[in-house]
Short mmCIF file of C-alpha atoms in Angstrom, two decimals:
data_model
loop_
_atom_site.label_atom_id
_atom_site.label_comp_id
_atom_site.label_asym_id
_atom_site.label_seq_id
_atom_site.Cartn_x
_atom_site.Cartn_y
_atom_site.Cartn_z
CA MET A 23 -0.09 0.19 0.13
CA SER A 24 1.20 3.40 -0.52
CA GLU A 25 2.17 5.89 1.57
CA ALA A 26 -1.19 8.09 3.61
CA LYS A 27 -1.78 11.30 2.30
CA ARG A 28 -1.77 14.14 4.73
CA VAL A 29 -4.87 16.54 4.61
CA CYS A 30 -6.23 19.01 7.02
CA ALA A 31 -9.65 20.30 7.37
CA PRO A 32 -11.54 22.69 6.59
CA VAL A 33 -10.13 21.28 3.07
CA SER A 34 -8.80 23.48 0.14
CA GLU A 35 -9.82 23.15 -3.48
CA SER A 36 -5.77 21.72 -4.14
CA ASP A 37 -5.83 19.81 -1.88
CA LEU A 38 -9.09 17.94 -3.11
CA CYS A 39 -7.25 18.21 -6.51
CA GLY A 40 -5.01 15.87 -5.46
CA LEU A 41 -6.52 12.76 -4.09
CA VAL A 42 -7.66 9.68 -6.41
CA ALA A 43 -9.60 7.00 -5.52
CA GLY A 44 -8.30 4.24 -3.54
CA ASP A 45 -6.00 7.43 -1.70
CA ARG A 46 -4.83 6.41 2.08
CA VAL A 47 -5.57 9.62 4.39
CA LEU A 48 -4.88 10.86 7.40
CA LEU A 49 -7.74 13.59 8.07
CA SER A 50 -6.73 16.61 10.98
CA GLY A 51 -8.33 19.65 11.76
CA VAL A 52 -12.20 20.09 12.81
CA ILE A 53 -15.25 17.89 11.03
CA TYR A 54 -18.44 18.20 12.23
CA THR A 55 -20.63 14.84 12.11
CA ALA A 56 -24.31 14.67 10.32
CA ARG A 57 -26.58 11.62 10.01
CA ASP A 58 -30.22 11.51 8.86
CA ALA A 59 -32.23 13.89 11.30
CA ALA A 60 -29.41 16.79 11.33
CA HIS A 61 -29.40 15.80 7.46
CA ALA A 62 -33.36 16.66 7.29
CA ARG A 63 -33.22 19.77 8.77
CA LEU A 64 -29.94 21.39 7.71
CA VAL A 65 -31.35 20.66 4.30
CA GLU A 66 -34.55 22.43 4.92
CA LEU A 67 -32.57 25.25 6.24
CA ILE A 68 -30.65 25.69 3.64
CA ARG A 69 -34.41 25.30 1.06
CA GLN A 70 -36.04 28.40 3.48
CA GLY A 71 -32.48 30.37 3.75
CA LYS A 72 -32.14 30.53 7.22
CA LYS A 73 -28.94 30.96 9.06
CA LEU A 74 -27.23 27.60 9.34
CA PRO A 75 -25.90 26.35 12.54
CA PHE A 76 -22.48 26.39 11.43
CA GLU A 77 -20.79 28.11 8.12
CA LEU A 78 -20.56 24.92 5.01
CA ASP A 79 -17.55 26.44 3.24
CA GLY A 80 -15.31 23.55 2.37
CA GLN A 81 -16.52 21.41 5.78
CA VAL A 82 -16.14 18.01 5.83
CA LEU A 83 -19.30 16.29 7.62
CA TYR A 84 -18.62 13.03 9.05
CA TYR A 85 -21.83 10.67 9.08
CA ALA A 86 -22.05 9.42 12.66
CA GLY A 87 -23.80 9.55 15.47
CA PRO A 88 -20.91 9.09 19.04
CA THR A 89 -21.62 6.18 22.15
CA PRO A 90 -21.93 8.87 25.18
CA ALA A 91 -18.86 10.25 26.56
CA PRO A 92 -17.68 8.00 29.99
CA PRO A 93 -16.72 10.65 32.85
CA GLY A 94 -13.02 11.34 32.13
CA ARG A 95 -13.02 10.89 27.90
CA VAL A 96 -13.70 13.07 25.64
CA ILE A 97 -16.01 10.60 23.51
CA GLY A 98 -17.57 7.44 23.40
CA SER A 99 -17.21 5.08 20.52
CA VAL A 100 -17.92 6.62 17.14
CA GLY A 101 -17.56 5.06 13.93
CA PRO A 102 -19.21 5.58 10.33
CA THR A 103 -22.56 5.06 9.42
CA THR A 104 -24.37 4.36 6.16
CA ALA A 105 -23.86 6.93 3.73
CA SER A 106 -26.37 5.97 1.50
CA ARG A 107 -29.33 6.87 3.17
CA MET A 108 -27.66 10.65 3.28
CA ASP A 109 -27.77 10.19 -0.84
CA PRO A 110 -31.62 12.29 -1.22
CA TYR A 111 -29.69 15.36 0.15
CA THR A 112 -26.31 15.25 -0.86
CA PRO A 113 -26.57 16.90 -4.10
CA GLU A 114 -28.25 20.21 -1.86
CA ILE A 115 -25.84 19.93 1.09
CA LEU A 116 -22.64 20.11 -2.53
CA LYS A 117 -24.39 23.34 -3.73
CA ALA A 118 -24.59 24.69 -0.57
CA GLY A 119 -20.86 24.11 0.50
CA ILE A 120 -19.66 21.56 1.95
CA LYS A 121 -16.38 19.63 -0.03
CA GLY A 122 -15.61 16.34 2.26
CA MET A 123 -17.85 13.71 3.75
CA ILE A 124 -16.48 10.61 5.66
CA GLY A 125 -19.02 7.29 6.03
CA LYS A 126 -19.21 3.96 4.51
CA GLY A 127 -20.47 2.18 1.70
CA GLU A 128 -21.15 2.82 -1.81
CA ARG A 129 -23.24 6.14 -3.13
CA SER A 130 -25.78 5.96 -5.63
CA PRO A 131 -25.04 7.39 -9.47
CA GLU A 132 -26.56 10.92 -9.01
CA VAL A 133 -24.30 11.43 -5.67
CA VAL A 134 -21.10 10.05 -7.51
CA ASP A 135 -21.70 12.49 -10.10
CA ALA A 136 -22.61 15.68 -7.97
CA ILE A 137 -18.83 14.90 -5.77
CA ALA A 138 -17.41 15.89 -9.68
CA LYS A 139 -20.12 18.10 -10.13
CA TYR A 140 -19.00 20.27 -7.07
CA ARG A 141 -15.37 18.74 -6.67
CA ALA A 142 -16.13 17.17 -3.76
CA VAL A 143 -14.49 13.71 -2.19
CA TYR A 144 -16.07 11.35 -0.11
CA PHE A 145 -14.34 8.50 2.03
CA ALA A 146 -14.61 5.94 4.00
CA ALA A 147 -13.52 4.81 7.43
CA THR A 148 -13.41 1.44 8.78
CA GLY A 149 -17.08 1.13 9.72
CA GLY A 150 -17.63 -0.78 12.96
CA ALA A 151 -13.95 0.46 14.61
CA GLY A 152 -15.57 3.26 16.63
CA ALA A 153 -13.55 2.11 19.62
CA LEU A 154 -10.51 2.57 17.61
CA LEU A 155 -11.77 6.33 15.58
CA ALA A 156 -12.47 7.45 19.12
CA LYS A 157 -8.68 7.20 19.83
CA ARG A 158 -8.19 9.80 16.82
CA VAL A 159 -10.47 12.16 18.54
CA LEU A 160 -8.94 15.94 20.72
CA SER A 161 -11.87 17.37 21.27
CA CYS A 162 -16.59 17.00 20.87
CA GLN A 163 -18.47 19.88 21.13
CA ILE A 164 -22.79 19.63 20.61
CA VAL A 165 -23.60 22.53 18.44
CA ALA A 166 -26.97 22.13 16.57
CA PHE A 167 -30.09 20.31 17.33
CA GLU A 168 -29.01 18.61 20.61
CA ASP A 169 -32.65 17.68 21.19
CA LEU A 170 -31.43 14.73 18.34
CA GLY A 171 -29.33 13.07 21.03
CA CYS A 172 -27.01 10.60 19.47
CA GLU A 173 -27.82 12.03 16.23
CA ALA A 174 -27.32 15.92 16.76
CA ILE A 175 -24.48 17.98 15.20
CA HIS A 176 -21.19 18.55 16.66
CA LYS A 177 -18.26 19.24 16.42
CA LEU A 178 -15.00 17.14 16.19
CA GLU A 179 -11.40 17.91 16.10
CA VAL A 180 -9.48 15.03 14.82
CA ALA A 181 -6.36 13.86 14.29
CA ASP A 182 -4.36 11.25 11.26
CA PHE A 183 -8.37 9.81 11.29
CA PRO A 184 -7.50 7.38 9.04
CA LEU A 185 -9.32 7.42 5.51
CA ILE A 186 -9.89 6.23 2.64
CA VAL A 187 -10.75 7.62 -0.87
CA ILE A 188 -13.88 6.15 -2.60
CA ASN A 189 -15.58 8.32 -4.69
CA ASP A 190 -13.12 11.78 -6.19
CA CYS A 191 -13.67 14.76 -7.93
CA PHE A 192 -12.68 13.22 -11.04
CA GLY A 193 -15.95 10.50 -11.06
CA ASN A 194 -13.95 7.36 -9.64
CA ASP A 195 -15.22 4.83 -7.29
CA PHE A 196 -13.56 2.81 -5.02
CA TYR A 197 -15.36 0.26 -4.26
CA ARG A 198 -16.11 -0.76 -7.63
CA GLN A 199 -12.24 -0.43 -9.30
CA ILE A 200 -11.23 -2.74 -6.63
CA ARG A 201 -13.67 -5.29 -6.32
CA SER A 202 -13.34 -6.59 -9.91
CA LYS A 203 -9.65 -7.10 -9.23
CA TYR A 204 -10.35 -9.25 -6.90
CA GLU A 205 -13.82 -11.32 -8.27
CA MET A 206 -13.98 -14.82 -9.20
CA ASP A 207 -15.69 -16.80 -11.24
CA LEU A 208 -17.55 -20.25 -9.70
CA PRO A 209 -17.44 -23.67 -11.33
CA MET B 10 -42.45 -24.09 40.60
CA ARG B 11 -39.27 -22.49 40.97
CA LYS B 12 -39.07 -18.84 41.19
CA ILE B 13 -37.57 -16.58 39.45
CA SER B 14 -37.17 -12.39 40.91
CA ALA B 15 -37.66 -10.24 38.51
CA SER B 16 -35.63 -7.81 40.28
CA GLN B 17 -31.98 -10.25 38.73
CA LEU B 18 -33.46 -10.85 35.57
CA VAL B 19 -32.73 -7.61 35.00
CA THR B 20 -30.20 -6.67 36.80
CA ARG B 21 -28.51 -9.74 34.39
CA ILE B 22 -29.79 -8.50 31.70
CA ARG B 23 -28.28 -5.05 32.22
CA ASP B 24 -25.17 -6.66 32.27
CA ALA B 25 -25.23 -8.75 29.35
CA CYS B 26 -25.96 -5.31 27.44
CA ILE B 27 -22.87 -4.01 28.59
CA GLN B 28 -21.24 -7.06 28.09
CA ALA B 29 -22.81 -7.85 24.96
CA CYS B 30 -21.69 -3.90 23.64
CA THR B 31 -18.12 -3.73 25.45
CA VAL B 32 -16.24 -7.35 24.87
CA LEU B 33 -16.34 -9.14 21.12
CA PRO B 34 -17.38 -12.98 21.84
CA ALA B 35 -13.51 -14.76 21.50
CA ASP B 36 -15.59 -16.80 18.73
CA VAL B 37 -15.64 -13.93 16.64
CA LEU B 38 -12.31 -12.60 17.35
CA THR B 39 -10.35 -16.04 16.47
CA ALA B 40 -12.61 -16.14 13.51
CA LEU B 41 -11.08 -11.96 12.19
CA GLU B 42 -7.67 -14.00 13.39
CA ASN B 43 -8.11 -16.82 11.12
CA ALA B 44 -9.28 -13.93 8.24
CA LEU B 45 -5.98 -11.99 8.03
CA ALA B 46 -4.03 -15.79 7.74
CA LYS B 47 -6.28 -16.00 5.38
CA GLU B 48 -6.60 -12.90 2.93
CA GLU B 49 -4.42 -11.44 -0.53
CA SER B 50 -5.72 -7.93 -0.26
CA PRO B 51 -3.45 -5.89 1.20
CA THR B 52 -6.48 -2.58 2.28
CA GLY B 53 -8.22 -6.12 3.61
CA ARG B 54 -5.60 -7.30 6.03
CA ASP B 55 -4.96 -3.39 7.19
CA VAL B 56 -9.05 -3.43 7.64
CA LEU B 57 -9.10 -6.86 9.26
CA GLN B 58 -6.23 -5.56 11.83
CA GLN B 59 -7.38 -2.20 12.92
CA LEU B 60 -10.81 -4.75 13.38
CA ILE B 61 -8.50 -6.72 15.75
CA GLU B 62 -7.00 -3.89 17.17
CA ASN B 63 -10.72 -2.10 17.51
CA ALA B 64 -12.01 -5.27 19.99
CA ARG B 65 -9.25 -4.98 21.79
CA ILE B 66 -9.55 -0.85 23.00
CA ALA B 67 -13.23 -1.98 23.62
CA ARG B 68 -12.05 -4.70 25.90
CA GLU B 69 -9.95 -2.97 27.90
CA GLU B 70 -11.54 0.55 27.90
CA GLY B 71 -14.82 -1.54 28.47
CA ILE B 72 -16.13 1.14 25.74
CA PRO B 73 -18.51 -0.03 22.41
CA ILE B 74 -16.77 -1.85 20.64
CA CYS B 75 -19.06 0.17 17.83
CA GLN B 76 -21.04 3.01 18.17
CA ASP B 77 -24.05 1.35 16.59
CA THR B 78 -25.33 -0.17 19.86
CA GLY B 79 -28.01 -1.34 17.92
CA LEU B 80 -31.53 -2.07 18.55
CA THR B 81 -31.71 -4.94 21.54
CA VAL B 82 -32.47 -7.97 20.34
CA VAL B 83 -33.85 -10.48 23.51
CA PHE B 84 -34.43 -14.56 22.72
CA VAL B 85 -36.08 -15.83 26.18
CA GLU B 86 -35.47 -19.22 26.68
CA MET B 87 -38.66 -19.64 29.53
CA GLY B 88 -38.59 -23.05 30.76
CA GLU B 89 -42.36 -24.59 31.85
CA ASP B 90 -41.48 -24.81 35.25
CA VAL B 91 -40.23 -20.98 36.23
CA ARG B 92 -42.12 -17.88 36.76
CA VAL B 93 -40.84 -15.02 37.67
CA PHE B 94 -42.44 -13.01 40.89
CA GLY B 95 -41.82 -9.60 41.90
CA GLY B 96 -42.62 -7.92 38.42
CA ASN B 97 -43.27 -9.57 34.79
CA LEU B 98 -41.30 -10.52 32.11
CA LEU B 99 -41.81 -8.06 29.36
CA ASP B 100 -41.00 -5.59 31.95
CA ALA B 101 -37.99 -6.87 33.57
CA VAL B 102 -36.72 -7.30 29.87
CA ASN B 103 -36.97 -3.11 28.56
CA GLU B 104 -35.93 -2.11 32.69
CA GLY B 105 -32.87 -4.17 32.07
CA VAL B 106 -32.36 -2.79 28.86
CA ARG B 107 -32.99 0.80 30.07
CA LEU B 108 -29.91 0.51 32.83
CA GLY B 109 -27.19 -1.22 30.30
CA TYR B 110 -27.40 1.04 28.22
CA SER B 111 -27.90 4.60 30.24
CA GLU B 112 -25.18 2.87 32.73
CA GLY B 113 -22.98 1.51 30.30
CA TYR B 114 -22.93 5.03 27.92
CA LEU B 115 -24.74 2.68 25.56
CA ARG B 116 -26.53 4.45 22.07
CA LYS B 117 -29.32 5.14 22.45
CA SER B 118 -31.13 4.50 19.45
CA VAL B 119 -34.48 3.57 19.08
CA VAL B 120 -37.63 5.39 18.10
CA SER B 121 -40.71 5.30 19.50
CA HIS B 122 -42.60 5.45 16.09
CA PRO B 123 -41.61 4.41 12.16
CA LEU B 124 -42.89 7.54 10.74
CA ALA B 125 -43.31 10.01 13.93
CA ARG B 126 -39.33 9.48 15.37
CA THR B 127 -38.67 10.90 18.11
CA ASN B 128 -36.16 8.96 19.95
CA THR B 129 -36.89 7.27 22.94
CA GLY B 130 -34.22 8.08 25.33
CA ASP B 131 -33.40 5.04 26.67
CA ASN B 132 -32.92 2.97 23.65
CA THR B 133 -36.57 0.44 24.81
CA PRO B 134 -38.70 -0.74 23.68
CA ALA B 135 -36.42 -4.20 23.13
CA VAL B 136 -37.13 -6.62 20.75
CA VAL B 137 -38.42 -9.94 22.14
CA HIS B 138 -39.00 -13.41 21.30
CA CYS B 139 -40.08 -15.94 24.57
CA PHE B 140 -39.87 -20.12 23.33
CA LEU B 141 -41.56 -21.80 26.47
CA VAL B 142 -38.93 -24.86 26.76
CA PRO B 143 -39.37 -27.84 28.90
CA GLY B 144 -37.60 -27.18 32.47
CA ASP B 145 -36.63 -24.60 35.75
CA LYS B 146 -34.40 -22.59 33.34
CA ILE B 147 -34.07 -19.03 32.10
CA THR B 148 -32.57 -18.64 29.86
CA VAL B 149 -31.72 -15.04 27.84
CA THR B 150 -29.26 -14.03 25.36
CA VAL B 151 -28.84 -10.35 24.35
CA LEU B 152 -28.53 -9.43 20.82
CA PRO B 153 -27.83 -6.43 20.51
CA LYS B 154 -27.83 -5.61 16.25
CA GLY B 155 -27.16 -3.04 14.49
CA ALA B 156 -29.11 -0.91 11.91
CA GLY B 157 -26.46 -1.04 9.31
CA SER B 158 -26.47 -4.56 8.58
CA GLU B 159 -30.06 -4.89 9.51
CA ASN B 160 -30.93 -2.74 6.58
CA MET B 161 -29.08 -4.64 4.69
CA SER B 162 -31.64 -8.33 4.97
CA CYS B 163 -34.29 -9.40 2.73
CA LEU B 164 -36.74 -12.52 2.48
CA LYS B 165 -38.25 -14.23 -0.83
CA MET B 166 -41.28 -16.85 -1.00
CA LEU B 167 -39.06 -19.16 -3.12
CA THR B 168 -41.44 -21.96 -4.89
CA PRO B 169 -40.30 -26.10 -4.92
CA SER B 170 -38.43 -25.87 -8.13
CA ASP B 171 -36.45 -22.87 -7.29
CA GLY B 172 -34.02 -25.66 -4.98
CA ALA B 173 -30.62 -25.08 -3.19
CA ASP B 174 -30.12 -23.19 -7.05
CA GLY B 175 -32.41 -20.94 -6.22
CA VAL B 176 -31.49 -19.87 -3.06
CA ALA B 177 -28.03 -19.55 -3.39
CA ARG B 178 -28.58 -16.94 -6.06
CA PHE B 179 -31.08 -15.18 -3.49
CA VAL B 180 -28.44 -15.51 -1.24
CA VAL B 181 -25.17 -14.12 -3.15
CA ASP B 182 -27.65 -11.92 -5.08
CA ALA B 183 -28.75 -10.61 -1.39
CA VAL B 184 -24.88 -9.97 0.24
CA ILE B 185 -23.59 -8.30 -3.67
CA LYS B 186 -26.95 -5.27 -2.51
CA ALA B 187 -25.28 -5.04 0.55
CA GLY B 188 -22.27 -4.35 -0.67
CA SER B 189 -19.79 -2.65 2.11
CA ASN B 190 -23.01 -1.04 3.97
CA PRO B 191 -22.96 -4.53 6.59
CA CYS B 192 -20.18 -3.30 7.37
CA PRO B 193 -18.44 -6.72 5.83
CA PRO B 194 -17.04 -9.56 7.04
CA ILE B 195 -20.38 -10.29 7.59
CA ILE B 196 -21.94 -13.71 8.59
CA VAL B 197 -24.52 -14.21 6.87
CA GLY B 198 -27.82 -15.82 8.68
CA VAL B 199 -30.45 -18.22 6.66
CA GLY B 200 -33.71 -19.12 7.33
CA LEU B 201 -34.50 -21.74 5.26
CA GLY B 202 -38.13 -23.01 5.14
CA GLY B 203 -41.36 -22.76 7.55
CA THR B 204 -43.90 -19.76 6.98
CA MET B 205 -42.42 -16.45 6.30
CA GLU B 206 -42.21 -14.74 9.72
CA MET B 207 -40.70 -18.42 10.80
CA ALA B 208 -37.86 -18.73 8.03
CA ALA B 209 -38.03 -14.58 9.23
CA MET B 210 -36.84 -16.08 13.16
CA LEU B 211 -34.84 -18.73 11.71
CA ALA B 212 -32.46 -16.66 10.46
CA LYS B 213 -32.27 -14.27 12.93
CA LYS B 214 -31.87 -17.98 15.42
CA ALA B 215 -27.87 -18.32 12.72
CA LEU B 216 -26.88 -15.80 13.66
CA LEU B 217 -26.15 -17.20 17.39
CA ARG B 218 -24.44 -19.83 16.62
CA GLU B 219 -20.41 -20.03 17.56
CA VAL B 220 -19.01 -18.76 14.41
CA GLY B 221 -18.24 -20.68 11.71
CA LYS B 222 -19.78 -24.54 13.60
CA PRO B 223 -21.45 -26.15 10.81
CA SER B 224 -25.25 -27.10 10.92
CA ALA B 225 -25.93 -30.59 12.28
CA ASN B 226 -27.77 -31.17 9.20
CA PRO B 227 -25.81 -32.67 6.63
CA THR B 228 -28.10 -30.87 3.59
CA ASP B 229 -28.15 -27.33 5.40
CA ALA B 230 -24.36 -27.74 6.62
CA ALA B 231 -23.21 -28.81 2.54
CA LEU B 232 -25.29 -25.81 0.98
CA GLU B 233 -23.53 -23.90 3.86
CA ARG B 234 -20.48 -24.55 2.68
CA ARG B 235 -21.69 -24.19 -0.76
CA LEU B 236 -22.82 -20.51 0.00
CA LEU B 237 -19.98 -19.78 2.36
CA GLU B 238 -17.72 -20.07 -1.31
CA ALA B 239 -19.95 -18.15 -3.77
CA VAL B 240 -19.99 -14.92 -0.70
CA ASN B 241 -16.33 -15.38 -0.56
CA ALA B 242 -15.50 -15.32 -4.62
CA THR B 243 -17.45 -12.02 -4.75
CA GLY B 244 -14.40 -9.66 -3.74
CA ILE B 245 -16.23 -7.18 -1.96
CA GLY B 246 -13.55 -8.31 1.37
CA PRO B 247 -13.05 -6.55 4.33
CA ALA B 248 -15.05 -3.67 4.50
CA GLY B 249 -16.24 -4.08 0.76
CA LEU B 250 -12.53 -2.42 -0.33
CA GLY B 251 -11.65 -6.12 -2.24
CA GLY B 252 -10.34 -9.07 -1.32
CA ARG B 253 -11.31 -12.75 -1.05
CA VAL B 254 -13.02 -13.15 2.66
CA THR B 255 -16.31 -11.15 2.30
CA ALA B 256 -18.04 -13.92 4.99
CA LEU B 257 -16.75 -15.64 8.50
CA ALA B 258 -19.70 -18.08 7.79
CA VAL B 259 -22.50 -19.06 6.71
CA HIS B 260 -25.24 -20.35 8.85
CA VAL B 261 -28.47 -22.32 8.21
CA GLU B 262 -31.11 -23.01 9.73
CA SER B 263 -34.26 -25.02 8.44
CA PHE B 264 -37.65 -26.02 9.47
CA ALA B 265 -40.65 -28.39 7.26
CA CYS B 266 -42.20 -25.98 5.38
CA HIS B 267 -45.54 -26.31 3.01
CA ILE B 268 -45.53 -28.99 -0.17
CA ALA B 269 -45.97 -25.34 -2.47
CA SER B 270 -43.64 -23.35 -0.52
CA LEU B 271 -39.63 -22.85 0.42
CA PRO B 272 -39.66 -19.59 1.89
CA VAL B 273 -35.97 -18.15 2.57
CA ALA B 274 -34.95 -15.72 4.95
CA VAL B 275 -31.23 -13.38 4.55
CA THR B 276 -29.80 -11.72 7.69
CA LEU B 277 -27.02 -10.04 7.76
CA GLN B 278 -24.63 -9.86 11.12
CA CYS B 279 -21.74 -6.95 10.95
CA HIS B 280 -18.28 -8.35 12.10
CA ALA B 281 -19.06 -7.05 15.20
CA ALA B 282 -20.94 -9.79 16.33
CA ARG B 283 -22.07 -9.18 19.34
CA HIS B 284 -24.03 -11.21 21.94
CA ALA B 285 -24.32 -12.65 25.52
CA SER B 286 -25.88 -14.97 26.95
CA PHE B 287 -26.92 -16.43 30.79
CA THR B 288 -28.52 -19.16 32.69
CA LEU B 289 -30.99 -18.42 36.03
#
């Protein structure tokens, strides 16, 4: 495997253009958690032209809902959730300025196109590795929709968060590329 | 008639919820280590190493293996010669879940109605399956079921002419459609026969078997071998990032069925195959 690329969040246009499907990435900086319910609310605010809970430009969304932090810890377990549930909202979210998304699983063709159109990137984190990923979170603060419980938007400061580029701004899809390499015919 | 206090059940269910969510069972960990020995894909190996390390961190630090600590499925085998006193069984199960999820800092992932969608705040109600069995013991198994894998489950009423080939096509198709979503390497639970609801229940029960232990029924065991080979030929691999190990095991449970029917249910279990049991 090639060496991981270091990327800062929020992400810059030049960093984005250097990322290709299959690249391993260590992400550091600030990211925001948002899952189903938070996406529904964000898109509603965007459609109504209302003030958003944080500036979306260049930001990275993490599709995740952490477990509560036990005493003395920054956060509980925090791995990615299935990204495709956010597909219906994603083109509007990208149009509004979001540049990166972290989740797991394949995206719809519409989202893959939108990622290329708005020059963004979709990363996968390892699903089910929430205890390991929590080690890379330095701070956690709820910034919106606290009533949603685990689905509230949490602002996370992360260091060397391990990711892999699935969909890049050139329209590539790593899941589709790599699967064919290991697919076998059965007799 | 033997008696067991509801409060004793509550405490044990609370503990089982916490244990299931933080300690990956030994058979699952062994299966992941065996998968690492087999996996050829560098990214697949990297993912498997992360998962083994993740299980160690969760166990040593007492935090959940996965942030999706699930909808709590509870199987109760209730002896015909034992009864619960000082409360009823269903309330005791839900109180145990409530305590486990709050005291164990587990995620509350349950909404009260599928359309109204208000979080209940304590991960109740649990999905409880109760079976009457001979004897004077109560055996409880807690299976926190994450939605990433559960959402990929499916069921089809095949007909007898579809046979084993039809079953294999349906199961492999389910795994391919699911792709990376259910957090592979997965355990595939297959319920074969009975009626619609029976097939679904058999598939779920199949997940409780020790990982990779073949069915005692030779027909089902042969189907398990065939399905595992086919599923691992998809190339999906660990985390869907390509590789030889898409599934750690396929478990088939079967039951008699109608002369006109061949029901098949598939439930996918992520690699965080969590469950904890106790007997009182």
